[in-house]
PDB file of C-alpha atoms in Angstrom:
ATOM      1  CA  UNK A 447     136.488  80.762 -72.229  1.00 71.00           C
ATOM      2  CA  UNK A 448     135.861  82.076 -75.655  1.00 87.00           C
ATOM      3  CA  UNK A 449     132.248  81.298 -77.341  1.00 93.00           C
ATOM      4  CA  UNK A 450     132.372  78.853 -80.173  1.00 96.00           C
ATOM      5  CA  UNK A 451     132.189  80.275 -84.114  1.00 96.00           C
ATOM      6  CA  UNK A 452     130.047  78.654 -86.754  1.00 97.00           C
ATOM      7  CA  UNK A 453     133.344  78.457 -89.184  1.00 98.00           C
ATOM      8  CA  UNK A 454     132.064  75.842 -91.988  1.00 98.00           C
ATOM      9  CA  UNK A 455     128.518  75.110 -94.045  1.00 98.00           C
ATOM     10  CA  UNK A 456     127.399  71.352 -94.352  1.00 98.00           C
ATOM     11  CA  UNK A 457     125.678  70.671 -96.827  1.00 98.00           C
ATOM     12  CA  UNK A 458     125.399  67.194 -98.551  1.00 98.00           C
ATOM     13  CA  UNK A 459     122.441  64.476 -99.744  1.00 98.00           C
ATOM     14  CA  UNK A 460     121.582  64.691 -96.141  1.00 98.00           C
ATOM     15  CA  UNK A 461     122.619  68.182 -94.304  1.00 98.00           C
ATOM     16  CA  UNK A 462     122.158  72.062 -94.837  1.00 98.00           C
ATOM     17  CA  UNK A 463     123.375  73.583 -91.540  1.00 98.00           C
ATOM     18  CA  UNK A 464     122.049  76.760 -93.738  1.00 98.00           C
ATOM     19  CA  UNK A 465     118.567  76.168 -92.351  1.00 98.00           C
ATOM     20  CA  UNK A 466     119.596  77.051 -89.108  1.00 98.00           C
ATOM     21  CA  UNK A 467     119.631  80.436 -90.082  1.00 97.00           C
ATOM     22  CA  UNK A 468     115.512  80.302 -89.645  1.00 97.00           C
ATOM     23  CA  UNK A 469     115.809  79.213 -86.305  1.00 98.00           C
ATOM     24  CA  UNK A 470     114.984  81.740 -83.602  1.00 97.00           C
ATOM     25  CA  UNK A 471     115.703  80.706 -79.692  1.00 97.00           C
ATOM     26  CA  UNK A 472     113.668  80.613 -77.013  1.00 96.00           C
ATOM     27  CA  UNK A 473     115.092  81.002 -73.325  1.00 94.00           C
ATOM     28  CA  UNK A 474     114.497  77.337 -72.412  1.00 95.00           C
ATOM     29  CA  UNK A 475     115.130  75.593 -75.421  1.00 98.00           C
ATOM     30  CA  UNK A 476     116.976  72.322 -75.355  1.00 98.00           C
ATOM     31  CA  UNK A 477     119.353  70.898 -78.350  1.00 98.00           C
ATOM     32  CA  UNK A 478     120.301  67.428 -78.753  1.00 98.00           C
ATOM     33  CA  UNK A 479     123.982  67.289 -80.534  1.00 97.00           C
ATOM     34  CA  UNK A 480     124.898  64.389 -81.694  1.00 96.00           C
ATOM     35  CA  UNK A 481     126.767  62.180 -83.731  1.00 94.00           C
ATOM     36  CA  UNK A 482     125.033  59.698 -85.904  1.00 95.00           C
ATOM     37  CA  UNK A 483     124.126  56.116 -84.184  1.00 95.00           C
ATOM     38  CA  UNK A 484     125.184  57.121 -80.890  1.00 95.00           C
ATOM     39  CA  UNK A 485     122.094  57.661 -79.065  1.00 94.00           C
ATOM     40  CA  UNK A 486     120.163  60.587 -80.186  1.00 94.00           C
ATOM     41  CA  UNK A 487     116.757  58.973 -80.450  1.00 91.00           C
ATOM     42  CA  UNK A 488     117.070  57.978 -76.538  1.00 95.00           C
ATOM     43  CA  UNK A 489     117.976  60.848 -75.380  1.00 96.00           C
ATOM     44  CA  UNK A 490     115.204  62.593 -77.495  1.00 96.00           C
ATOM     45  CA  UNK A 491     112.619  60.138 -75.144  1.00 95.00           C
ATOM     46  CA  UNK A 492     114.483  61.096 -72.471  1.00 96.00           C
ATOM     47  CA  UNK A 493     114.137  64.913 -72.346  1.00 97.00           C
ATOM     48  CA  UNK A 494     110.305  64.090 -73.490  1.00 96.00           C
ATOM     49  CA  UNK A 495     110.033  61.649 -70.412  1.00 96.00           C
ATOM     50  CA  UNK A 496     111.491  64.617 -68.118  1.00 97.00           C
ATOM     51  CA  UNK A 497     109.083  67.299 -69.965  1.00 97.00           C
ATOM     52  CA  UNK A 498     105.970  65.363 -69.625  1.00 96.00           C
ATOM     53  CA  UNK A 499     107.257  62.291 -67.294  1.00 95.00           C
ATOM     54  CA  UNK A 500     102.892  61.083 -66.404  1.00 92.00           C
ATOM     55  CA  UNK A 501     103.120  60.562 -70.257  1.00 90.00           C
ATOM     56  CA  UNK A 502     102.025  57.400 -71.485  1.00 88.00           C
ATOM     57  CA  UNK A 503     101.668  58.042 -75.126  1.00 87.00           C
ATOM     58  CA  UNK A 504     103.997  56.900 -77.956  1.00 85.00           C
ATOM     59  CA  UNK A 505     106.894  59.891 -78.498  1.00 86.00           C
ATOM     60  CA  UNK A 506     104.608  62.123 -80.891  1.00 88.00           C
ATOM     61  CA  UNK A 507     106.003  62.773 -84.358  1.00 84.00           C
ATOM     62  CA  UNK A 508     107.568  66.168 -85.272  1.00 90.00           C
ATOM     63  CA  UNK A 509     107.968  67.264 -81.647  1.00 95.00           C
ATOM     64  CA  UNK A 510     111.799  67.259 -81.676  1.00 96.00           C
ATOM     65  CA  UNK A 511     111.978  68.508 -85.412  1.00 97.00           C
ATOM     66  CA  UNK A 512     115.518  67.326 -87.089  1.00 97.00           C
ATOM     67  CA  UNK A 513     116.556  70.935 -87.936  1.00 97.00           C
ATOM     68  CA  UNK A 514     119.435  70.244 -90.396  1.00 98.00           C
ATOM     69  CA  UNK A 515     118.097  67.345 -92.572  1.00 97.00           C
ATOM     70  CA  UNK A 516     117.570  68.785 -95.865  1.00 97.00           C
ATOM     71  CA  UNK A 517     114.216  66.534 -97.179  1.00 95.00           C
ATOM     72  CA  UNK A 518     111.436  68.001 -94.613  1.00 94.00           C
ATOM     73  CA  UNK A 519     109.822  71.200 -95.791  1.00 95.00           C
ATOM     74  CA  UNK A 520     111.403  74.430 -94.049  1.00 97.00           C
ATOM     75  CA  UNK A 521     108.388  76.419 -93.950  1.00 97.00           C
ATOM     76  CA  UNK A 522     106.303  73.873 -92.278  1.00 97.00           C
ATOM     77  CA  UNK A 523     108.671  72.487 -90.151  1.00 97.00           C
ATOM     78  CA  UNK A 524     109.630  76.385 -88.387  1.00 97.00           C
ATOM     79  CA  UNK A 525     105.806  76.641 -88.234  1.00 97.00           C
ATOM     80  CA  UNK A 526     105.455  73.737 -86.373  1.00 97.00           C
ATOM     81  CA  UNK A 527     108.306  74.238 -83.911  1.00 97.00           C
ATOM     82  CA  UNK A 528     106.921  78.228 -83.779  1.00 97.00           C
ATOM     83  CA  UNK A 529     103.662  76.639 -82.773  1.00 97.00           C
ATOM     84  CA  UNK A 530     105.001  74.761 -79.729  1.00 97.00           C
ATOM     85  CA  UNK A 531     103.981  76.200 -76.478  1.00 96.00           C
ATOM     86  CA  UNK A 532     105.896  73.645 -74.358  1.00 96.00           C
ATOM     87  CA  UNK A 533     109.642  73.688 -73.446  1.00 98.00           C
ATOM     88  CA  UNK A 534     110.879  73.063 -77.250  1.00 98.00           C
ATOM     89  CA  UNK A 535     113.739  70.388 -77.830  1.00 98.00           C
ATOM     90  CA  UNK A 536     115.726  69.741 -81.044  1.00 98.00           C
ATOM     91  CA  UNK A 537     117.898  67.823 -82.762  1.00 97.00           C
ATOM     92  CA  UNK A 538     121.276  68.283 -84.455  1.00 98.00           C
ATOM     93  CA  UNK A 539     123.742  66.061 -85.748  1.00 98.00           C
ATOM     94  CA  UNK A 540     126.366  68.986 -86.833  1.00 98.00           C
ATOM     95  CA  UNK A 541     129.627  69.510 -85.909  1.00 98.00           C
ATOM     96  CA  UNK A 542     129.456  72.640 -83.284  1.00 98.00           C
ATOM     97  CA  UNK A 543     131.438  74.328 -85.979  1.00 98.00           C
ATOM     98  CA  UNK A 544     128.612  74.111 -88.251  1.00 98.00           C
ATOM     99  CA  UNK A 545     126.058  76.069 -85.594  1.00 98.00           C
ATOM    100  CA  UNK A 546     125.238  79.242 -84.386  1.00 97.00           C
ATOM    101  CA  UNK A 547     126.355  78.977 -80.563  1.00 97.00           C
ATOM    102  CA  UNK A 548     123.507  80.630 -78.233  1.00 97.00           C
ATOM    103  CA  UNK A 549     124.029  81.458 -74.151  1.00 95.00           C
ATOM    104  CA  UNK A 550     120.674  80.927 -73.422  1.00 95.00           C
ATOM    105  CA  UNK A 551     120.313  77.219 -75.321  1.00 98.00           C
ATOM    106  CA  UNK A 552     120.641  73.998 -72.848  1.00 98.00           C
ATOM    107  CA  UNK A 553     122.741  71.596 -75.224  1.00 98.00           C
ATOM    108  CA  UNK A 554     122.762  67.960 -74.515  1.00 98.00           C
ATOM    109  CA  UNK A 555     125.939  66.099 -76.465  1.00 98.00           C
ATOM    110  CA  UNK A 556     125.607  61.563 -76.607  1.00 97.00           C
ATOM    111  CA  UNK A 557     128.653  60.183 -77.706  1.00 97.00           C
ATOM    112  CA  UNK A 558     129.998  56.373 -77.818  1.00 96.00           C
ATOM    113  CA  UNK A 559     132.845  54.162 -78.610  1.00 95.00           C
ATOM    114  CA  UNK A 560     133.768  55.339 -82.418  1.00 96.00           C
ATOM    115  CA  UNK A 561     133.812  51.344 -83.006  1.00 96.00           C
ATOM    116  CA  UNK A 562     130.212  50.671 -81.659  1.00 95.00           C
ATOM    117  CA  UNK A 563     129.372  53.812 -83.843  1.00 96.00           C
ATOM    118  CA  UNK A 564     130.525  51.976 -87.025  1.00 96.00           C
ATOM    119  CA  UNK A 565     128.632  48.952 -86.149  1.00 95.00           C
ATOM    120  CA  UNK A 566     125.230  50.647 -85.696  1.00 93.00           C
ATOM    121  CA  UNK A 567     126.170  52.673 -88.700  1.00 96.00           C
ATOM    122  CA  UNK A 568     126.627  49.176 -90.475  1.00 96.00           C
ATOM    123  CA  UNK A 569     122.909  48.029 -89.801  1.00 93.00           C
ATOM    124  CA  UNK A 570     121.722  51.076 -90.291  1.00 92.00           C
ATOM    125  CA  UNK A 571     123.324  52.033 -94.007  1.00 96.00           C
ATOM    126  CA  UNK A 572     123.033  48.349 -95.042  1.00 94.00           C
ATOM    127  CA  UNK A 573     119.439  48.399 -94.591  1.00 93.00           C
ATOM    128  CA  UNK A 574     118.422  51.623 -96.760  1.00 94.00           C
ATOM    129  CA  UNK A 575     115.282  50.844 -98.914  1.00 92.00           C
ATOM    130  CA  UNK A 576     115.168  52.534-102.112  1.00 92.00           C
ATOM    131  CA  UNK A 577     113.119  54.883-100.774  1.00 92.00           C
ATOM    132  CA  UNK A 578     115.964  56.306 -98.593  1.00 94.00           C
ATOM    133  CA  UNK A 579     117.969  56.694-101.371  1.00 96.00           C
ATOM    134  CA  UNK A 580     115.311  58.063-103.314  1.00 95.00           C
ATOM    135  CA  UNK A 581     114.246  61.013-100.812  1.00 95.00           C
ATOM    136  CA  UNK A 582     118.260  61.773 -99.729  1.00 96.00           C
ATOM    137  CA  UNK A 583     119.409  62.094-103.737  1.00 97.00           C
ATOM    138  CA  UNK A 584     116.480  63.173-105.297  1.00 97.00           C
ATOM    139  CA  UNK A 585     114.715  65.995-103.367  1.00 96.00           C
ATOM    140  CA  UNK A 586     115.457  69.336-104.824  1.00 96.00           C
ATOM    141  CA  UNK A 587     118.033  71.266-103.225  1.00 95.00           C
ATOM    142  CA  UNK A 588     121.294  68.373-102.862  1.00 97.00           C
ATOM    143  CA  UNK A 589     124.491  70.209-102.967  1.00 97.00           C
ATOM    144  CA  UNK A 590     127.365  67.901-103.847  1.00 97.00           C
ATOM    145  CA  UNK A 591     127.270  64.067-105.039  1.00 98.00           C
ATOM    146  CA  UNK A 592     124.529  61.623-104.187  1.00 98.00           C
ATOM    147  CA  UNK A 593     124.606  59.085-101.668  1.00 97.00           C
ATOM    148  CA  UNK A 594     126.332  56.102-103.400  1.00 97.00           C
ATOM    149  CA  UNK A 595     124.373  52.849-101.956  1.00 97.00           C
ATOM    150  CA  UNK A 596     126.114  50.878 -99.068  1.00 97.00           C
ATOM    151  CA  UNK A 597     128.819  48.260 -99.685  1.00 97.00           C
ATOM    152  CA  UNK A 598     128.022  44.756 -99.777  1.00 96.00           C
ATOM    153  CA  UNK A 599     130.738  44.018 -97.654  1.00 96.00           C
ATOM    154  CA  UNK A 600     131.348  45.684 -94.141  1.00 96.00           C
ATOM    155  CA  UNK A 601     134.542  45.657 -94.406  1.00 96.00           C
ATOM    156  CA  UNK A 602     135.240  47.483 -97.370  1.00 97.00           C
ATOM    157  CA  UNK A 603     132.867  50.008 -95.331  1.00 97.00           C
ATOM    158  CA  UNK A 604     134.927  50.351 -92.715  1.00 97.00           C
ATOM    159  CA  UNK A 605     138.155  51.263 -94.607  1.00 97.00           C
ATOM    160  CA  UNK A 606     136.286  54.068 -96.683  1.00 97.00           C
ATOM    161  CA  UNK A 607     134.444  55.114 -93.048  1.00 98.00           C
ATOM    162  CA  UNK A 608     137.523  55.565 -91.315  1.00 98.00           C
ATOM    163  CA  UNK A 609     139.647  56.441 -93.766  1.00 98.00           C
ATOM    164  CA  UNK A 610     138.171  59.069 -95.583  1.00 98.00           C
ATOM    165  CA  UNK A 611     135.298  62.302 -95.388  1.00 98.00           C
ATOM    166  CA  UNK A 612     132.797  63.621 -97.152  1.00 98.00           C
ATOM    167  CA  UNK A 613     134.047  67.402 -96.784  1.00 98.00           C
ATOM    168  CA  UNK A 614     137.216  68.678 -97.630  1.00 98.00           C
ATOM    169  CA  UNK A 615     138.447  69.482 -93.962  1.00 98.00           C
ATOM    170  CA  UNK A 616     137.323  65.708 -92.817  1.00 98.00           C
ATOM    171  CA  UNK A 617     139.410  62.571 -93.104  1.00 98.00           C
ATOM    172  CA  UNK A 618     137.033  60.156 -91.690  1.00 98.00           C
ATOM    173  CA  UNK A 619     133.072  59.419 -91.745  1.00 98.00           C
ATOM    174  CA  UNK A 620     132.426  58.711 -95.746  1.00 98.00           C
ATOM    175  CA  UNK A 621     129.874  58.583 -97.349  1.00 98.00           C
ATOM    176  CA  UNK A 622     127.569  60.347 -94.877  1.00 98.00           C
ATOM    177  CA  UNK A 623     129.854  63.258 -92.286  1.00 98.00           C
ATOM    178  CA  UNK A 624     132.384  62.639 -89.406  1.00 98.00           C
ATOM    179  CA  UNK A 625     131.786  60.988 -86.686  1.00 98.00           C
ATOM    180  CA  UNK A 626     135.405  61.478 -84.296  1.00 98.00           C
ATOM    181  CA  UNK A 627     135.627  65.262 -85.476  1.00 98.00           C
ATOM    182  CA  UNK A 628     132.230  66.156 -84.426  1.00 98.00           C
ATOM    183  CA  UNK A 629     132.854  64.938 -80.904  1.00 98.00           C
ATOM    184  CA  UNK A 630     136.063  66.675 -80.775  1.00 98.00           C
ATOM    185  CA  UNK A 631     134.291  69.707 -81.960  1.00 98.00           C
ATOM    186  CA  UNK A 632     131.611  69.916 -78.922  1.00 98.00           C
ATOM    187  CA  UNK A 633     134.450  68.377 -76.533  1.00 98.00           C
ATOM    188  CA  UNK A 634     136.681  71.625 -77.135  1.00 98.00           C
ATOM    189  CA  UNK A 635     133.506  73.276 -75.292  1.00 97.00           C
ATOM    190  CA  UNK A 636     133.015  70.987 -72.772  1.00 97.00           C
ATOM    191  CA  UNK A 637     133.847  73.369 -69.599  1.00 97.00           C
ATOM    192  CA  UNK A 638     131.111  75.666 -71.087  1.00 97.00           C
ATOM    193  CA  UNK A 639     128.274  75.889 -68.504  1.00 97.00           C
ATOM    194  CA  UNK A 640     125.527  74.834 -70.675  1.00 98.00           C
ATOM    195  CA  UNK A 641     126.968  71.628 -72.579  1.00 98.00           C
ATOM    196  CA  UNK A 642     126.451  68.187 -70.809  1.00 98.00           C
ATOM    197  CA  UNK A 643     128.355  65.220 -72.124  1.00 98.00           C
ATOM    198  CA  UNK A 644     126.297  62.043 -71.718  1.00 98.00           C
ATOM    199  CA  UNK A 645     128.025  58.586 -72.709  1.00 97.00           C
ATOM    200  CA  UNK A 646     126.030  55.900 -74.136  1.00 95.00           C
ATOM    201  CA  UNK A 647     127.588  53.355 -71.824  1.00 94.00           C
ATOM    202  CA  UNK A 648     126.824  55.086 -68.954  1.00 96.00           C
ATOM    203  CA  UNK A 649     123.313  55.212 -70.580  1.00 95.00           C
ATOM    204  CA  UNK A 650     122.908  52.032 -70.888  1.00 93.00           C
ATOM    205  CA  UNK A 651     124.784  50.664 -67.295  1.00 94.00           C
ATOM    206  CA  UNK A 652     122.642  52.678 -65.062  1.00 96.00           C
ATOM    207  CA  UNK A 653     119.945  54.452 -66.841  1.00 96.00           C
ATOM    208  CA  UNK A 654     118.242  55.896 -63.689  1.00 97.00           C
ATOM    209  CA  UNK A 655     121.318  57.794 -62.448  1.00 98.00           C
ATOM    210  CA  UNK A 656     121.851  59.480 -65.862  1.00 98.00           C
ATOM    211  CA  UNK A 657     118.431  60.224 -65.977  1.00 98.00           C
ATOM    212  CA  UNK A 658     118.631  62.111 -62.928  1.00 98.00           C
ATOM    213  CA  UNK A 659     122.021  63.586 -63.833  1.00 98.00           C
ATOM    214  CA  UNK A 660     120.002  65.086 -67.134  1.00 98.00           C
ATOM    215  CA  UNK A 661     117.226  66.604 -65.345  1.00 98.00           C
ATOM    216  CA  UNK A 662     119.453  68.341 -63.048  1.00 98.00           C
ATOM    217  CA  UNK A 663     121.055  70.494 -65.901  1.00 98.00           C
ATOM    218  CA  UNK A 664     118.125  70.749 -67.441  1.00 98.00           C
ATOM    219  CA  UNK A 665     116.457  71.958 -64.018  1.00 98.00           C
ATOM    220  CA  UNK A 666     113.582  69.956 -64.342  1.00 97.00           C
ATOM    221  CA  UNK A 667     112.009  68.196 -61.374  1.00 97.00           C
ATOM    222  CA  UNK A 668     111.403  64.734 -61.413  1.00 97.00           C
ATOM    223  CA  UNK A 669     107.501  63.849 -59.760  1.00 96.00           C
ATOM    224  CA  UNK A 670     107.274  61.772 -56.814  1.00 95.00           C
ATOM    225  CA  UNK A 671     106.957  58.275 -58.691  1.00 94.00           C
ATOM    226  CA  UNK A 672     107.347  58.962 -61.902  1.00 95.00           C
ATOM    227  CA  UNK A 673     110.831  57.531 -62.419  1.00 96.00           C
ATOM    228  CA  UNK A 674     109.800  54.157 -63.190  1.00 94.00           C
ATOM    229  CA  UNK A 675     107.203  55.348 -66.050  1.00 94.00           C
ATOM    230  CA  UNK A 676     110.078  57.382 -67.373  1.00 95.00           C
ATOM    231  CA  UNK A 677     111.982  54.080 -67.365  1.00 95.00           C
ATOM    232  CA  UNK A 678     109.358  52.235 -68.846  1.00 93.00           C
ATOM    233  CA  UNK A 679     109.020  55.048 -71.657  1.00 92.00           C
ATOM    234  CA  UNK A 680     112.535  55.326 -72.659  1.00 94.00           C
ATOM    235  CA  UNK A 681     113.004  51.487 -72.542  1.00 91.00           C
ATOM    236  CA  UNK A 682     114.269  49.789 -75.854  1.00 87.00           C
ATOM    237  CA  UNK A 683     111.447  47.887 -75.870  1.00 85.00           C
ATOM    238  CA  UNK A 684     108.678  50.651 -75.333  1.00 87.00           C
ATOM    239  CA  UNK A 685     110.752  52.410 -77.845  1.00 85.00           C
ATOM    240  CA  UNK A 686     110.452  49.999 -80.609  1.00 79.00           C
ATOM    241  CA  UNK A 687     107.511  49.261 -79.830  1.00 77.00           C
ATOM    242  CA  UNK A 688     105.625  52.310 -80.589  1.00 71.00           C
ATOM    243  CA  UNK A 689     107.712  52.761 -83.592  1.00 64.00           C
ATOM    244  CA  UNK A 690     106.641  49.381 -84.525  1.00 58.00           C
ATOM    245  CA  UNK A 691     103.007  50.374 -84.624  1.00 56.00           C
ATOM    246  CA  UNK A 692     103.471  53.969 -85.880  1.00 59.00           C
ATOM    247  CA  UNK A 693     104.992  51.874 -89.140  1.00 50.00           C
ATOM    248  CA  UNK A 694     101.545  49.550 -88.940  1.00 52.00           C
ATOM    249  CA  UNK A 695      99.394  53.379 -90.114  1.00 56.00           C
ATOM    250  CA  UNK A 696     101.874  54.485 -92.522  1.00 61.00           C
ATOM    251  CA  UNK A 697     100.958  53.452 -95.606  1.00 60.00           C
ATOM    252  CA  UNK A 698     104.062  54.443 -97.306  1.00 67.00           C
ATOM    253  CA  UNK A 699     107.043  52.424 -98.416  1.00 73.00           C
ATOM    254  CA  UNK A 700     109.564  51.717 -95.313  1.00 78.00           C
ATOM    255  CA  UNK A 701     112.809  54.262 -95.753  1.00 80.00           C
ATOM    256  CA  UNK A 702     114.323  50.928 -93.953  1.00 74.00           C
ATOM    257  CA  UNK A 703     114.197  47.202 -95.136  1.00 77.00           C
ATOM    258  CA  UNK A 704     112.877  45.759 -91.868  1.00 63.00           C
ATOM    259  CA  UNK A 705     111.076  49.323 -91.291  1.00 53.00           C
ATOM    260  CA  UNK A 706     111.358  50.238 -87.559  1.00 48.00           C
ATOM    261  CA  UNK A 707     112.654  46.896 -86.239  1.00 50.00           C
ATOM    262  CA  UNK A 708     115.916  47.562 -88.037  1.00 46.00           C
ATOM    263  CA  UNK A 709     116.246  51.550 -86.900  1.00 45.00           C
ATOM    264  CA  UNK A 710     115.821  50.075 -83.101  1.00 45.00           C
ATOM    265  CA  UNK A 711     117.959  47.424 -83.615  1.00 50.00           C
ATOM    266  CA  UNK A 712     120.088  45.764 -80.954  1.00 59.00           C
ATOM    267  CA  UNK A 713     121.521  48.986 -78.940  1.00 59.00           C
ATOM    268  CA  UNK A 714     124.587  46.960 -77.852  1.00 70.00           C
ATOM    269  CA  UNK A 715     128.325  47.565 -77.438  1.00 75.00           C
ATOM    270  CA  UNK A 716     131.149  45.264 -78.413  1.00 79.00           C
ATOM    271  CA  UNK A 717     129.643  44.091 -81.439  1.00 86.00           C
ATOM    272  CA  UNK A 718     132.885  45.222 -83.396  1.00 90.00           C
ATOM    273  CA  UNK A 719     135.275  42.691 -81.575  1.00 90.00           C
ATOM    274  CA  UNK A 720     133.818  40.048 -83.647  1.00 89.00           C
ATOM    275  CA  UNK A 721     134.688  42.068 -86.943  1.00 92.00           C
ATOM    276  CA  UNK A 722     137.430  44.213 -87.195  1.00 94.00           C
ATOM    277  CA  UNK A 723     140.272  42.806 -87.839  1.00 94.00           C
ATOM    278  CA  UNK A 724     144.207  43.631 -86.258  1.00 95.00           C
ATOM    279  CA  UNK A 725     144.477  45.889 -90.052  1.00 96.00           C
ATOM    280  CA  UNK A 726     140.957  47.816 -89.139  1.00 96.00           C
ATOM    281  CA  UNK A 727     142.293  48.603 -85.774  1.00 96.00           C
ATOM    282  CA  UNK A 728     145.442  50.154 -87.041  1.00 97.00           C
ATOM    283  CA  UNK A 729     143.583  52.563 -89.204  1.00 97.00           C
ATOM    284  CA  UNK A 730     141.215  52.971 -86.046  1.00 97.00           C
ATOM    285  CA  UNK A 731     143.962  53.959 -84.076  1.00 98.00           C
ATOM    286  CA  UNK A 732     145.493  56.381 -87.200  1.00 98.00           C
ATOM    287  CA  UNK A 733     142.064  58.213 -87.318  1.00 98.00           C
ATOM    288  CA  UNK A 734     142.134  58.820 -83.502  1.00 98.00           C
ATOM    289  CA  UNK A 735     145.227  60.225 -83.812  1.00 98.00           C
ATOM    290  CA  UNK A 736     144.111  62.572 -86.720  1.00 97.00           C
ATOM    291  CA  UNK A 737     141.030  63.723 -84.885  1.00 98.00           C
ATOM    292  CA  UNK A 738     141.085  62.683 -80.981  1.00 98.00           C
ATOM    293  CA  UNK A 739     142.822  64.575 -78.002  1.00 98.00           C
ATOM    294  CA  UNK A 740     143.705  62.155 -75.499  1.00 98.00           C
ATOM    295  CA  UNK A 741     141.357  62.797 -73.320  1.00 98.00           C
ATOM    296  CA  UNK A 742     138.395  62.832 -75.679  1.00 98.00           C
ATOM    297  CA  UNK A 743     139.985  59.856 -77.159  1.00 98.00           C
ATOM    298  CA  UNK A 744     139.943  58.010 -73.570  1.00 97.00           C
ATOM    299  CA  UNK A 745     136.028  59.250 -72.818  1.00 97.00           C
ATOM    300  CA  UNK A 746     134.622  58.286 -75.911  1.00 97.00           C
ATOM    301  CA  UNK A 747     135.990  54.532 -75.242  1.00 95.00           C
ATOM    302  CA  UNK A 748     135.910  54.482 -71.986  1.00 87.00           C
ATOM    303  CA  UNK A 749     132.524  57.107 -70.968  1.00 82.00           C
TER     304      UNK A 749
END
């Protein structure tokens, strides 16, 4: 199979795929590729459960550095990862046509149901704080428009969501980057020998399996007994938890309304049957057939 090509630049009130360019690899590095709202602060506690699974420490800030999120300082942030003398893992949320492909880089992919996407997406846009807005607008650097603020209605999100993108070659995903054409991007790869598809679902049904599934690719032995503090770590409640408290020392405005409790909010599927209406469906299943192969299409709903 032919390697993948970095064939587009992202770069919005959020992204610059540009500063992977500073990025230099290490044999054993791990990257986390995901969409938004699908999982990609789990699986972040999950490769940090497998790295150091006696931990018992909240997840320590900066240690999986967001590489393509425009606001954090460059400099410090390469110094920092440079600095790392552990097995280094990072996180992406670009389209595999956005990054450098390397041989020697372990990449872990999270996906869900497009429609449990939007939902998470919902409580997570709808509870900006003007501080979000501020920071993704307003720091030096923005190519393109700024963020407009989130509907008041979630319906009128959904139609411009799945409807319409922020760059030229996407037609869903507005106001922030796709979410269907990313998968699709990595899924084109899948047979590759070093990317793993996880499925939130499967995630979420039996935790401990995919746990173990991980740690396999990654080639990481699991302790004698240490499963059920790597359970206890990567728990919703553990991980709120700490985040929770984290918020309590910050003195700074929350980037969320509701702060932490909002970013960890429920973590359940389904959520969409409730909303979307017979009309949002029918432009659901119009974007799928834009973006989706079938059998992308049929993991993504069904993991």
């Amino acid at each position: 199979m032919e390697f993948p090509e970095r064939t587009h630049i992202y770069q919005n009130h959020h992204l610059d795929s540009t500063r992977w360019g500073r990025y230099v690899t290490r044999a054993d590095d791990i990257v986390i590729a995901t969409p938004y709202k699908s999982g990609t602060t789990w699986m972040q506690h999950i490769v940090h459960s497998l790295l150091f699974p006696e931990n018992r420490d909240p997840f320590p800030s900066g240690i999986s550095p967001w590489l393509d999120i425009r606001v954090p300082n460059l400099d410090e942030l390469i110094d920092n990862l440079e600095a790392q003398t552990h097995r280094r893992f990072i996180k992406t949320h670009l389209p595999l046509d956005g990054l450098t492909f390397y041989e020697n880089v372990k990449y872990i992919v999270v996906s869900r149901d497009v429609r449990d996407v939007f939902m998470s997406l919902w409580n997570h846009y709808s509870s900006y704080a003007p501080r979000a807005y501020d920071s993704f607008n307003n720091t030096p650097g923005r190519m393109g428009e700024p963020q407009p603020h989130c509907p008041d209605d979630i319906s009128d999100f959904w139609k411009m969501w799945i409807s319409r993108g922020w760059f030229e070659w996407e037609t869903e995903g507005y106001p922030f980057w796709s979410n269907m054409r990313h998968v699709q991007t990595w899924w084109d790869y899948k047979d590759l020998p070093n990317i793993l598809f996880v499925h939130y679902n499967n995630l979420k049904q039996d935790t401990e399996s995919e746990i173990r599934r991980i740690a396999q690719y990654l080639e990481v032995e699991i302790p004698k007994g240490s499963m059920q503090n790597i359970l206890t770590m990567v728990s919703l409640d553990t991980m709120r938890l700490n985040a929770v408290e984290k918020e309590r020392n910050d003195d700074g405005e929350p980037f969320m309304k509701g702060g932490a409790r909002s970013f960890f909010y429920k973590g359940t599927n389904n959520r969409w049957r409730n909303v979307l209406t017979a009309e949002d469906l029918l432009l659901y299943d119009e974007a799928v057939a834009r973006e989706l192969s079938a059998d992308c299409h049929q993991w993504l709903e069904g993991g």
